[in-house]
């Protein structure tokens, strides 16, 4: 199939600097890519009218208003795998296929996850600040830190990222327990040293570290709440590199304030971007990062290149090559 020079990809967020350079650098020959000048719904609707493809990232909703304006739209490609910004019912009504980039940033998120686990155990943010300030209390500071060795790590979700985290944890000598809607095969469980729990609440009393790696659904929104936190060990650690709304933030704040949860590391947050007055930012036993787990330079470049390759394959009619990446 001939690719017109007028084939236009609309990126539904706003990139500048290096992210924009990567986006433009991965755009295939014969296509143009446009990123939003302002990340507003109004501009998205205006730009949608000329788009053949949507490359969806950010938080702007792809809803009936946007789709009605996008008369030329052939396909929607996510940069990642999350779909909370997509109005699936409206998309189905318009008959637009949706493709995702499953697994493309699994290693980056997994590395970030393990880094956050270790940073909590070693109290790196607090001790870094103290050392910068000239505090040198070697023994007193050292004995407030802990080893990962021998700990029980509970993983909620065992998709691409969960399995990659489990593989990375192998050399640390931890016990790995997990829960998921779908149990892994016996071979995978043996290879990664996994123990399956059918119910989320059943693994909580066992966990020294609880780490989330599942998608957000209406059923699991706020799954870590006051009742569930009360089941966790005194002094446990919570890590979230999945979706912020999996955790009820006020309940976690109270558990951190009381010391029932020793520390938390949150890459994803109940509301993004975080706003002034964010209570988690008050606590020194909380590590905060701005949803960057999957955005290392290498992962971001793979993500953009993979998304663009999917769009090019779709335009050329090579649908069988990308069938596994189709969501609807």
PDB file of C-alpha atoms in Angstrom:
ATOM      1  CA  UNK A   1       0.000   0.000   0.000  1.00  0.00           C
ATOM      2  CA  UNK A   2       1.326   3.409  -0.947  1.00  0.00           C
ATOM      3  CA  UNK A   3       1.956   5.761   1.988  1.00  0.00           C
ATOM      4  CA  UNK A   4       0.870   9.323   1.281  1.00  0.00           C
ATOM      5  CA  UNK A   5       3.171  12.142   2.296  1.00  0.00           C
ATOM      6  CA  UNK A   6       0.120  13.586   3.982  1.00  0.00           C
ATOM      7  CA  UNK A   7      -0.263  10.706   6.471  1.00  0.00           C
ATOM      8  CA  UNK A   8      -0.446  12.528   9.801  1.00  0.00           C
ATOM      9  CA  UNK A   9       0.169  11.217  13.296  1.00  0.00           C
ATOM     10  CA  UNK A  10      -1.182  13.324  16.143  1.00  0.00           C
ATOM     11  CA  UNK A  11       0.590  12.905  19.461  1.00  0.00           C
ATOM     12  CA  UNK A  12      -2.098  13.664  22.044  1.00  0.00           C
ATOM     13  CA  UNK A  13       0.156  15.291  24.639  1.00  0.00           C
ATOM     14  CA  UNK A  14       2.886  17.937  24.677  1.00  0.00           C
ATOM     15  CA  UNK A  15       6.573  17.033  24.430  1.00  0.00           C
ATOM     16  CA  UNK A  16       9.523  19.412  24.384  1.00  0.00           C
ATOM     17  CA  UNK A  17      13.293  18.991  24.531  1.00  0.00           C
ATOM     18  CA  UNK A  18      14.775  15.485  24.315  1.00  0.00           C
ATOM     19  CA  UNK A  19      11.389  13.658  24.398  1.00  0.00           C
ATOM     20  CA  UNK A  20      10.270  15.693  21.384  1.00  0.00           C
ATOM     21  CA  UNK A  21      13.552  14.983  19.570  1.00  0.00           C
ATOM     22  CA  UNK A  22      13.076  11.246  20.136  1.00  0.00           C
ATOM     23  CA  UNK A  23       9.449  11.410  18.982  1.00  0.00           C
ATOM     24  CA  UNK A  24      10.389  13.229  15.786  1.00  0.00           C
ATOM     25  CA  UNK A  25      13.437  11.027  15.214  1.00  0.00           C
ATOM     26  CA  UNK A  26      11.398   7.818  15.289  1.00  0.00           C
ATOM     27  CA  UNK A  27       8.701   9.058  12.881  1.00  0.00           C
ATOM     28  CA  UNK A  28       8.857   6.865   9.743  1.00  0.00           C
ATOM     29  CA  UNK A  29       9.489   8.258   6.290  1.00  0.00           C
ATOM     30  CA  UNK A  30       6.261   9.281   4.600  1.00  0.00           C
ATOM     31  CA  UNK A  31       4.616  10.357   7.871  1.00  0.00           C
ATOM     32  CA  UNK A  32       4.471  13.611   9.785  1.00  0.00           C
ATOM     33  CA  UNK A  33       4.024  13.790  13.546  1.00  0.00           C
ATOM     34  CA  UNK A  34       2.446  16.691  15.408  1.00  0.00           C
ATOM     35  CA  UNK A  35       2.605  17.147  19.175  1.00  0.00           C
ATOM     36  CA  UNK A  36       0.248  19.529  20.942  1.00  0.00           C
ATOM     37  CA  UNK A  37       1.380  23.107  21.461  1.00  0.00           C
ATOM     38  CA  UNK A  38      -0.821  23.176  24.553  1.00  0.00           C
ATOM     39  CA  UNK A  39      -1.966  20.076  26.426  1.00  0.00           C
ATOM     40  CA  UNK A  40      -5.643  21.059  26.434  1.00  0.00           C
ATOM     41  CA  UNK A  41      -8.774  19.293  25.314  1.00  0.00           C
ATOM     42  CA  UNK A  42      -9.641  22.217  23.086  1.00  0.00           C
ATOM     43  CA  UNK A  43      -6.424  21.989  21.093  1.00  0.00           C
ATOM     44  CA  UNK A  44      -6.687  18.211  20.906  1.00  0.00           C
ATOM     45  CA  UNK A  45     -10.116  18.528  19.300  1.00  0.00           C
ATOM     46  CA  UNK A  46      -8.818  21.120  16.820  1.00  0.00           C
ATOM     47  CA  UNK A  47      -5.807  19.047  15.795  1.00  0.00           C
ATOM     48  CA  UNK A  48      -7.808  15.797  15.650  1.00  0.00           C
ATOM     49  CA  UNK A  49      -9.576  16.911  12.483  1.00  0.00           C
ATOM     50  CA  UNK A  50      -6.399  16.469  10.396  1.00  0.00           C
ATOM     51  CA  UNK A  51      -5.121  13.259  12.033  1.00  0.00           C
ATOM     52  CA  UNK A  52      -4.896   9.873  10.359  1.00  0.00           C
ATOM     53  CA  UNK A  53      -3.489   8.277  13.510  1.00  0.00           C
ATOM     54  CA  UNK A  54      -3.482   9.080  17.224  1.00  0.00           C
ATOM     55  CA  UNK A  55      -0.322   8.370  19.207  1.00  0.00           C
ATOM     56  CA  UNK A  56      -1.798   8.551  22.703  1.00  0.00           C
ATOM     57  CA  UNK A  57       0.101   9.520  25.825  1.00  0.00           C
ATOM     58  CA  UNK A  58      -0.588  11.886  28.675  1.00  0.00           C
ATOM     59  CA  UNK A  59      -3.896  12.363  30.446  1.00  0.00           C
ATOM     60  CA  UNK A  60      -6.175  14.051  27.902  1.00  0.00           C
ATOM     61  CA  UNK A  61      -9.250  11.852  27.385  1.00  0.00           C
ATOM     62  CA  UNK A  62      -9.895  10.333  23.991  1.00  0.00           C
ATOM     63  CA  UNK A  63     -13.677  10.599  24.195  1.00  0.00           C
ATOM     64  CA  UNK A  64     -16.717  11.146  21.993  1.00  0.00           C
ATOM     65  CA  UNK A  65     -15.935  14.828  21.464  1.00  0.00           C
ATOM     66  CA  UNK A  66     -12.409  14.072  20.228  1.00  0.00           C
ATOM     67  CA  UNK A  67     -13.465  11.097  18.116  1.00  0.00           C
ATOM     68  CA  UNK A  68     -16.292  13.007  16.453  1.00  0.00           C
ATOM     69  CA  UNK A  69     -13.779  15.616  15.332  1.00  0.00           C
ATOM     70  CA  UNK A  70     -11.328  12.993  14.035  1.00  0.00           C
ATOM     71  CA  UNK A  71     -13.035  12.206  10.741  1.00  0.00           C
ATOM     72  CA  UNK A  72      -9.882  10.782   9.126  1.00  0.00           C
ATOM     73  CA  UNK A  73      -8.803   8.622  12.086  1.00  0.00           C
ATOM     74  CA  UNK A  74      -7.746   5.089  11.134  1.00  0.00           C
ATOM     75  CA  UNK A  75      -6.161   3.732  14.296  1.00  0.00           C
ATOM     76  CA  UNK A  76      -5.219   4.635  17.881  1.00  0.00           C
ATOM     77  CA  UNK A  77      -1.758   3.632  19.124  1.00  0.00           C
ATOM     78  CA  UNK A  78      -0.846   3.901  22.818  1.00  0.00           C
ATOM     79  CA  UNK A  79       2.752   4.724  23.675  1.00  0.00           C
ATOM     80  CA  UNK A  80       2.423   2.283  26.586  1.00  0.00           C
ATOM     81  CA  UNK A  81      -0.286  -0.057  27.842  1.00  0.00           C
ATOM     82  CA  UNK A  82      -2.502   1.968  30.200  1.00  0.00           C
ATOM     83  CA  UNK A  83      -5.974   2.739  28.867  1.00  0.00           C
ATOM     84  CA  UNK A  84      -7.504   4.973  31.540  1.00  0.00           C
ATOM     85  CA  UNK A  85      -7.555   7.961  29.148  1.00  0.00           C
ATOM     86  CA  UNK A  86      -9.419   5.985  26.468  1.00  0.00           C
ATOM     87  CA  UNK A  87     -13.226   5.965  26.345  1.00  0.00           C
ATOM     88  CA  UNK A  88     -13.455   2.389  25.111  1.00  0.00           C
ATOM     89  CA  UNK A  89     -17.196   2.423  24.478  1.00  0.00           C
ATOM     90  CA  UNK A  90     -16.958   5.549  22.328  1.00  0.00           C
ATOM     91  CA  UNK A  91     -13.981   4.113  20.455  1.00  0.00           C
ATOM     92  CA  UNK A  92     -15.895   0.893  19.770  1.00  0.00           C
ATOM     93  CA  UNK A  93     -18.894   2.874  18.501  1.00  0.00           C
ATOM     94  CA  UNK A  94     -16.616   4.622  16.013  1.00  0.00           C
ATOM     95  CA  UNK A  95     -15.032   1.317  14.991  1.00  0.00           C
ATOM     96  CA  UNK A  96     -11.463   2.498  15.612  1.00  0.00           C
ATOM     97  CA  UNK A  97      -8.885  -0.205  16.408  1.00  0.00           C
ATOM     98  CA  UNK A  98      -6.596   0.341  19.402  1.00  0.00           C
ATOM     99  CA  UNK A  99      -3.046  -0.984  19.671  1.00  0.00           C
ATOM    100  CA  UNK A 100      -0.767  -1.015  22.734  1.00  0.00           C
ATOM    101  CA  UNK A 101       2.946  -1.350  23.393  1.00  0.00           C
ATOM    102  CA  UNK A 102       2.930  -4.261  25.836  1.00  0.00           C
ATOM    103  CA  UNK A 103       6.213  -5.037  27.577  1.00  0.00           C
ATOM    104  CA  UNK A 104       8.240  -2.307  25.902  1.00  0.00           C
ATOM    105  CA  UNK A 105       9.221  -0.631  29.177  1.00  0.00           C
ATOM    106  CA  UNK A 106       9.088  -3.647  31.495  1.00  0.00           C
ATOM    107  CA  UNK A 107      12.828  -3.644  32.210  1.00  0.00           C
ATOM    108  CA  UNK A 108      12.926   0.067  32.964  1.00  0.00           C
ATOM    109  CA  UNK A 109       9.967  -0.161  35.375  1.00  0.00           C
ATOM    110  CA  UNK A 110      11.418  -3.271  37.004  1.00  0.00           C
ATOM    111  CA  UNK A 111      14.796  -1.590  37.565  1.00  0.00           C
ATOM    112  CA  UNK A 112      13.044   1.433  39.060  1.00  0.00           C
ATOM    113  CA  UNK A 113      11.023  -0.851  41.327  1.00  0.00           C
ATOM    114  CA  UNK A 114      14.042  -2.702  42.696  1.00  0.00           C
ATOM    115  CA  UNK A 115      15.868   0.620  43.130  1.00  0.00           C
ATOM    116  CA  UNK A 116      12.959   1.939  45.219  1.00  0.00           C
ATOM    117  CA  UNK A 117      12.885  -1.211  47.351  1.00  0.00           C
ATOM    118  CA  UNK A 118      16.578  -0.857  48.122  1.00  0.00           C
ATOM    119  CA  UNK A 119      16.327   2.887  48.696  1.00  0.00           C
ATOM    120  CA  UNK A 120      13.618   2.315  51.306  1.00  0.00           C
ATOM    121  CA  UNK A 121      15.537  -0.442  53.054  1.00  0.00           C
ATOM    122  CA  UNK A 122      18.797   1.540  53.063  1.00  0.00           C
ATOM    123  CA  UNK A 123      17.011   4.824  53.929  1.00  0.00           C
ATOM    124  CA  UNK A 124      18.982   6.491  51.150  1.00  0.00           C
ATOM    125  CA  UNK A 125      17.031   9.778  50.900  1.00  0.00           C
ATOM    126  CA  UNK A 126      17.256  10.503  54.633  1.00  0.00           C
ATOM    127  CA  UNK A 127      20.892   9.487  55.020  1.00  0.00           C
ATOM    128  CA  UNK A 128      21.880  11.350  51.854  1.00  0.00           C
ATOM    129  CA  UNK A 129      20.361  14.556  53.247  1.00  0.00           C
ATOM    130  CA  UNK A 130      22.066  14.033  56.604  1.00  0.00           C
ATOM    131  CA  UNK A 131      25.446  13.382  55.009  1.00  0.00           C
ATOM    132  CA  UNK A 132      25.129  16.458  52.787  1.00  0.00           C
ATOM    133  CA  UNK A 133      24.501  18.410  55.984  1.00  0.00           C
ATOM    134  CA  UNK A 134      27.727  17.076  57.520  1.00  0.00           C
ATOM    135  CA  UNK A 135      26.167  14.474  59.815  1.00  0.00           C
ATOM    136  CA  UNK A 136      28.548  11.532  60.287  1.00  0.00           C
ATOM    137  CA  UNK A 137      27.072   9.014  62.667  1.00  0.00           C
ATOM    138  CA  UNK A 138      28.253   5.848  61.009  1.00  0.00           C
ATOM    139  CA  UNK A 139      27.025   3.206  63.443  1.00  0.00           C
ATOM    140  CA  UNK A 140      23.870   5.046  64.463  1.00  0.00           C
ATOM    141  CA  UNK A 141      22.834   5.592  60.842  1.00  0.00           C
ATOM    142  CA  UNK A 142      23.969   2.191  59.623  1.00  0.00           C
ATOM    143  CA  UNK A 143      21.871   0.182  62.052  1.00  0.00           C
ATOM    144  CA  UNK A 144      18.698   1.946  60.906  1.00  0.00           C
ATOM    145  CA  UNK A 145      19.092   0.315  57.466  1.00  0.00           C
ATOM    146  CA  UNK A 146      18.117  -3.194  56.393  1.00  0.00           C
ATOM    147  CA  UNK A 147      19.133  -5.866  53.889  1.00  0.00           C
ATOM    148  CA  UNK A 148      16.905  -7.140  51.108  1.00  0.00           C
ATOM    149  CA  UNK A 149      18.274 -10.646  51.686  1.00  0.00           C
ATOM    150  CA  UNK A 150      15.800 -12.918  53.421  1.00  0.00           C
ATOM    151  CA  UNK A 151      12.814 -10.628  52.994  1.00  0.00           C
ATOM    152  CA  UNK A 152       9.437 -11.695  51.620  1.00  0.00           C
ATOM    153  CA  UNK A 153       8.466  -9.609  48.596  1.00  0.00           C
ATOM    154  CA  UNK A 154       4.802  -9.650  47.574  1.00  0.00           C
ATOM    155  CA  UNK A 155       4.088  -8.753  43.947  1.00  0.00           C
ATOM    156  CA  UNK A 156       0.558  -7.756  42.975  1.00  0.00           C
ATOM    157  CA  UNK A 157       0.334  -8.594  39.278  1.00  0.00           C
ATOM    158  CA  UNK A 158       2.535 -10.998  37.344  1.00  0.00           C
ATOM    159  CA  UNK A 159       2.533  -9.631  33.813  1.00  0.00           C
ATOM    160  CA  UNK A 160       5.632  -8.562  31.885  1.00  0.00           C
ATOM    161  CA  UNK A 161       6.757  -6.142  34.596  1.00  0.00           C
ATOM    162  CA  UNK A 162       5.989  -8.434  37.526  1.00  0.00           C
ATOM    163  CA  UNK A 163       7.934 -11.303  35.954  1.00  0.00           C
ATOM    164  CA  UNK A 164      10.874  -9.002  35.183  1.00  0.00           C
ATOM    165  CA  UNK A 165      10.928  -7.759  38.793  1.00  0.00           C
ATOM    166  CA  UNK A 166      10.844 -11.359  40.028  1.00  0.00           C
ATOM    167  CA  UNK A 167      13.761 -12.276  37.761  1.00  0.00           C
ATOM    168  CA  UNK A 168      15.799  -9.277  38.950  1.00  0.00           C
ATOM    169  CA  UNK A 169      15.204 -10.246  42.583  1.00  0.00           C
ATOM    170  CA  UNK A 170      16.696 -13.715  42.150  1.00  0.00           C
ATOM    171  CA  UNK A 171      20.264 -12.863  43.275  1.00  0.00           C
ATOM    172  CA  UNK A 172      19.025 -11.127  46.448  1.00  0.00           C
ATOM    173  CA  UNK A 173      17.871 -14.299  48.189  1.00  0.00           C
ATOM    174  CA  UNK A 174      14.296 -13.202  48.788  1.00  0.00           C
ATOM    175  CA  UNK A 175      11.063 -15.158  49.019  1.00  0.00           C
ATOM    176  CA  UNK A 176       8.651 -14.020  46.300  1.00  0.00           C
ATOM    177  CA  UNK A 177       4.905 -14.382  46.705  1.00  0.00           C
ATOM    178  CA  UNK A 178       2.345 -13.038  44.247  1.00  0.00           C
ATOM    179  CA  UNK A 179      -1.303 -12.674  43.395  1.00  0.00           C
ATOM    180  CA  UNK A 180      -2.887 -12.189  39.994  1.00  0.00           C
ATOM    181  CA  UNK A 181      -6.155 -12.940  38.208  1.00  0.00           C
ATOM    182  CA  UNK A 182      -4.220 -15.566  36.255  1.00  0.00           C
ATOM    183  CA  UNK A 183      -1.808 -17.982  37.880  1.00  0.00           C
ATOM    184  CA  UNK A 184       1.519 -18.551  36.163  1.00  0.00           C
ATOM    185  CA  UNK A 185       2.452 -21.991  34.887  1.00  0.00           C
ATOM    186  CA  UNK A 186       4.237 -24.393  37.203  1.00  0.00           C
ATOM    187  CA  UNK A 187       7.350 -24.008  35.056  1.00  0.00           C
ATOM    188  CA  UNK A 188       7.388 -20.209  35.433  1.00  0.00           C
ATOM    189  CA  UNK A 189       6.698 -20.438  39.164  1.00  0.00           C
ATOM    190  CA  UNK A 190       9.612 -22.833  39.571  1.00  0.00           C
ATOM    191  CA  UNK A 191      11.953 -20.779  37.394  1.00  0.00           C
ATOM    192  CA  UNK A 192      11.229 -17.522  39.245  1.00  0.00           C
ATOM    193  CA  UNK A 193      10.711 -19.039  42.693  1.00  0.00           C
ATOM    194  CA  UNK A 194       7.107 -17.840  42.972  1.00  0.00           C
ATOM    195  CA  UNK A 195       4.441 -18.816  45.474  1.00  0.00           C
ATOM    196  CA  UNK A 196       0.868 -18.047  44.411  1.00  0.00           C
ATOM    197  CA  UNK A 197      -1.838 -16.554  46.617  1.00  0.00           C
ATOM    198  CA  UNK A 198      -5.355 -16.520  45.212  1.00  0.00           C
ATOM    199  CA  UNK A 199      -6.491 -13.614  47.379  1.00  0.00           C
ATOM    200  CA  UNK A 200      -4.773 -10.247  47.846  1.00  0.00           C
ATOM    201  CA  UNK A 201      -5.574 -10.072  51.540  1.00  0.00           C
ATOM    202  CA  UNK A 202      -4.016 -13.492  52.146  1.00  0.00           C
ATOM    203  CA  UNK A 203      -0.508 -12.432  51.110  1.00  0.00           C
ATOM    204  CA  UNK A 204      -0.445  -9.165  53.091  1.00  0.00           C
ATOM    205  CA  UNK A 205       0.487 -10.649  56.496  1.00  0.00           C
ATOM    206  CA  UNK A 206       3.463 -12.389  54.855  1.00  0.00           C
ATOM    207  CA  UNK A 207       4.901  -9.357  53.049  1.00  0.00           C
ATOM    208  CA  UNK A 208       7.937  -7.395  54.162  1.00  0.00           C
ATOM    209  CA  UNK A 209       7.685  -5.466  50.887  1.00  0.00           C
ATOM    210  CA  UNK A 210       4.456  -5.039  48.902  1.00  0.00           C
ATOM    211  CA  UNK A 211       4.906  -3.976  45.278  1.00  0.00           C
ATOM    212  CA  UNK A 212       2.173  -3.253  42.708  1.00  0.00           C
ATOM    213  CA  UNK A 213       2.414  -4.334  39.048  1.00  0.00           C
ATOM    214  CA  UNK A 214      -1.206  -4.647  37.914  1.00  0.00           C
ATOM    215  CA  UNK A 215      -3.453  -2.502  35.703  1.00  0.00           C
ATOM    216  CA  UNK A 216      -6.089  -0.267  37.288  1.00  0.00           C
ATOM    217  CA  UNK A 217      -9.685  -1.473  37.033  1.00  0.00           C
ATOM    218  CA  UNK A 218     -12.929  -0.406  38.709  1.00  0.00           C
ATOM    219  CA  UNK A 219     -12.681  -3.556  40.830  1.00  0.00           C
ATOM    220  CA  UNK A 220      -9.201  -2.908  42.259  1.00  0.00           C
ATOM    221  CA  UNK A 221      -9.360   0.881  42.700  1.00  0.00           C
ATOM    222  CA  UNK A 222      -8.325   1.615  46.289  1.00  0.00           C
ATOM    223  CA  UNK A 223      -7.506  -2.051  46.930  1.00  0.00           C
ATOM    224  CA  UNK A 224      -4.860  -1.094  49.497  1.00  0.00           C
ATOM    225  CA  UNK A 225      -7.093   0.603  52.037  1.00  0.00           C
ATOM    226  CA  UNK A 226      -7.242   0.941  55.819  1.00  0.00           C
ATOM    227  CA  UNK A 227      -8.556  -2.593  56.301  1.00  0.00           C
ATOM    228  CA  UNK A 228      -5.895  -4.139  54.073  1.00  0.00           C
ATOM    229  CA  UNK A 229      -3.060  -2.066  55.571  1.00  0.00           C
ATOM    230  CA  UNK A 230      -4.012  -3.317  59.022  1.00  0.00           C
ATOM    231  CA  UNK A 231      -3.250  -6.858  57.812  1.00  0.00           C
ATOM    232  CA  UNK A 232       0.353  -5.948  56.922  1.00  0.00           C
ATOM    233  CA  UNK A 233       3.369  -6.508  59.149  1.00  0.00           C
ATOM    234  CA  UNK A 234       4.516  -3.753  61.453  1.00  0.00           C
ATOM    235  CA  UNK A 235       7.414  -2.026  59.670  1.00  0.00           C
ATOM    236  CA  UNK A 236       6.603  -3.232  56.171  1.00  0.00           C
ATOM    237  CA  UNK A 237       7.311  -1.295  52.950  1.00  0.00           C
ATOM    238  CA  UNK A 238       4.945  -0.329  50.125  1.00  0.00           C
ATOM    239  CA  UNK A 239       6.186   0.309  46.562  1.00  0.00           C
ATOM    240  CA  UNK A 240       3.919   1.427  43.711  1.00  0.00           C
ATOM    241  CA  UNK A 241       5.139   1.738  40.132  1.00  0.00           C
ATOM    242  CA  UNK A 242       1.782   0.673  38.628  1.00  0.00           C
ATOM    243  CA  UNK A 243      -1.173   3.048  39.086  1.00  0.00           C
ATOM    244  CA  UNK A 244      -1.687   5.529  41.900  1.00  0.00           C
ATOM    245  CA  UNK A 245      -5.375   4.808  42.425  1.00  0.00           C
ATOM    246  CA  UNK A 246      -4.634   1.241  43.503  1.00  0.00           C
ATOM    247  CA  UNK A 247      -3.865   2.778  46.907  1.00  0.00           C
ATOM    248  CA  UNK A 248      -6.216   4.769  49.123  1.00  0.00           C
ATOM    249  CA  UNK A 249      -3.850   7.672  49.893  1.00  0.00           C
ATOM    250  CA  UNK A 250      -5.256   8.809  53.233  1.00  0.00           C
ATOM    251  CA  UNK A 251      -5.084   5.279  54.614  1.00  0.00           C
ATOM    252  CA  UNK A 252      -1.462   4.894  53.525  1.00  0.00           C
ATOM    253  CA  UNK A 253      -0.601   8.321  54.939  1.00  0.00           C
ATOM    254  CA  UNK A 254      -1.994   7.330  58.335  1.00  0.00           C
ATOM    255  CA  UNK A 255      -0.121   4.014  58.292  1.00  0.00           C
ATOM    256  CA  UNK A 256       3.137   5.793  57.436  1.00  0.00           C
ATOM    257  CA  UNK A 257       2.581   8.454  60.072  1.00  0.00           C
ATOM    258  CA  UNK A 258       1.982   5.848  62.752  1.00  0.00           C
ATOM    259  CA  UNK A 259       4.972   3.748  61.662  1.00  0.00           C
ATOM    260  CA  UNK A 260       2.861   0.674  60.953  1.00  0.00           C
ATOM    261  CA  UNK A 261       4.239   0.992  57.426  1.00  0.00           C
ATOM    262  CA  UNK A 262       7.914   1.891  57.773  1.00  0.00           C
ATOM    263  CA  UNK A 263       8.270   3.552  54.378  1.00  0.00           C
ATOM    264  CA  UNK A 264       6.749   3.855  50.946  1.00  0.00           C
ATOM    265  CA  UNK A 265       8.114   4.580  47.492  1.00  0.00           C
ATOM    266  CA  UNK A 266       5.579   5.931  45.041  1.00  0.00           C
ATOM    267  CA  UNK A 267       6.247   6.506  41.356  1.00  0.00           C
ATOM    268  CA  UNK A 268       2.528   6.725  40.640  1.00  0.00           C
ATOM    269  CA  UNK A 269       0.065   8.860  42.552  1.00  0.00           C
ATOM    270  CA  UNK A 270      -3.682   9.108  43.159  1.00  0.00           C
ATOM    271  CA  UNK A 271      -3.712  12.400  41.279  1.00  0.00           C
ATOM    272  CA  UNK A 272      -1.147  13.272  38.615  1.00  0.00           C
ATOM    273  CA  UNK A 273       0.592  15.603  38.360  1.00  0.00           C
ATOM    274  CA  UNK A 274       0.767  16.065  42.114  1.00  0.00           C
ATOM    275  CA  UNK A 275      -0.445  19.369  43.462  1.00  0.00           C
ATOM    276  CA  UNK A 276       0.623  21.701  46.248  1.00  0.00           C
ATOM    277  CA  UNK A 277      -0.460  20.300  49.590  1.00  0.00           C
ATOM    278  CA  UNK A 278       0.171  16.663  48.610  1.00  0.00           C
ATOM    279  CA  UNK A 279       0.257  14.959  52.012  1.00  0.00           C
ATOM    280  CA  UNK A 280       2.760  12.263  51.048  1.00  0.00           C
ATOM    281  CA  UNK A 281       5.338  14.973  50.393  1.00  0.00           C
ATOM    282  CA  UNK A 282       5.212  15.912  54.083  1.00  0.00           C
ATOM    283  CA  UNK A 283       6.673  12.592  55.200  1.00  0.00           C
ATOM    284  CA  UNK A 284      10.395  11.885  55.226  1.00  0.00           C
ATOM    285  CA  UNK A 285       9.768   8.133  55.078  1.00  0.00           C
ATOM    286  CA  UNK A 286       8.208   8.466  51.607  1.00  0.00           C
ATOM    287  CA  UNK A 287      10.157   8.471  48.342  1.00  0.00           C
ATOM    288  CA  UNK A 288       8.345  10.225  45.490  1.00  0.00           C
ATOM    289  CA  UNK A 289       9.161  10.109  41.787  1.00  0.00           C
ATOM    290  CA  UNK A 290       7.053  11.626  38.956  1.00  0.00           C
ATOM    291  CA  UNK A 291       5.805   8.468  37.164  1.00  0.00           C
ATOM    292  CA  UNK A 292       9.158   7.977  35.461  1.00  0.00           C
ATOM    293  CA  UNK A 293       9.671   4.256  36.051  1.00  0.00           C
ATOM    294  CA  UNK A 294       9.101   3.377  32.411  1.00  0.00           C
ATOM    295  CA  UNK A 295      10.798   6.433  30.960  1.00  0.00           C
ATOM    296  CA  UNK A 296      14.489   5.753  30.961  1.00  0.00           C
ATOM    297  CA  UNK A 297      16.145   7.090  27.809  1.00  0.00           C
ATOM    298  CA  UNK A 298      16.415   3.578  26.401  1.00  0.00           C
ATOM    299  CA  UNK A 299      12.836   2.596  27.247  1.00  0.00           C
ATOM    300  CA  UNK A 300      11.406   5.865  25.944  1.00  0.00           C
ATOM    301  CA  UNK A 301      13.209   5.445  22.621  1.00  0.00           C
ATOM    302  CA  UNK A 302      11.999   1.812  22.367  1.00  0.00           C
ATOM    303  CA  UNK A 303       8.482   2.922  23.224  1.00  0.00           C
ATOM    304  CA  UNK A 304       8.338   5.599  20.537  1.00  0.00           C
ATOM    305  CA  UNK A 305      10.007   3.433  17.911  1.00  0.00           C
ATOM    306  CA  UNK A 306       7.708   0.488  18.642  1.00  0.00           C
ATOM    307  CA  UNK A 307       4.606   2.678  18.464  1.00  0.00           C
ATOM    308  CA  UNK A 308       5.700   4.203  15.163  1.00  0.00           C
ATOM    309  CA  UNK A 309       6.496   0.784  13.716  1.00  0.00           C
ATOM    310  CA  UNK A 310       2.988  -0.387  14.629  1.00  0.00           C
ATOM    311  CA  UNK A 311       1.443   2.619  12.876  1.00  0.00           C
ATOM    312  CA  UNK A 312       3.583   2.074   9.780  1.00  0.00           C
ATOM    313  CA  UNK A 313       2.653  -1.626   9.668  1.00  0.00           C
ATOM    314  CA  UNK A 314      -1.043  -0.736   9.985  1.00  0.00           C
ATOM    315  CA  UNK A 315      -0.815   1.833   7.178  1.00  0.00           C
ATOM    316  CA  UNK A 316       0.897  -0.716   4.938  1.00  0.00           C
ATOM    317  CA  UNK A 317      -1.684  -3.386   5.707  1.00  0.00           C
ATOM    318  CA  UNK A 318       0.719  -5.694   7.562  1.00  0.00           C
ATOM    319  CA  UNK A 319      -1.897  -6.386  10.221  1.00  0.00           C
ATOM    320  CA  UNK A 320      -0.798  -9.934  10.996  1.00  0.00           C
ATOM    321  CA  UNK A 321       2.572  -8.612  12.212  1.00  0.00           C
ATOM    322  CA  UNK A 322       0.934  -6.472  14.882  1.00  0.00           C
ATOM    323  CA  UNK A 323      -2.132  -8.606  15.676  1.00  0.00           C
ATOM    324  CA  UNK A 324      -0.821  -9.486  19.154  1.00  0.00           C
ATOM    325  CA  UNK A 325      -0.642  -5.800  20.047  1.00  0.00           C
ATOM    326  CA  UNK A 326      -4.276  -5.071  19.171  1.00  0.00           C
ATOM    327  CA  UNK A 327      -6.495  -4.305  22.150  1.00  0.00           C
ATOM    328  CA  UNK A 328      -9.815  -3.666  20.365  1.00  0.00           C
TER     329      UNK A 328
END
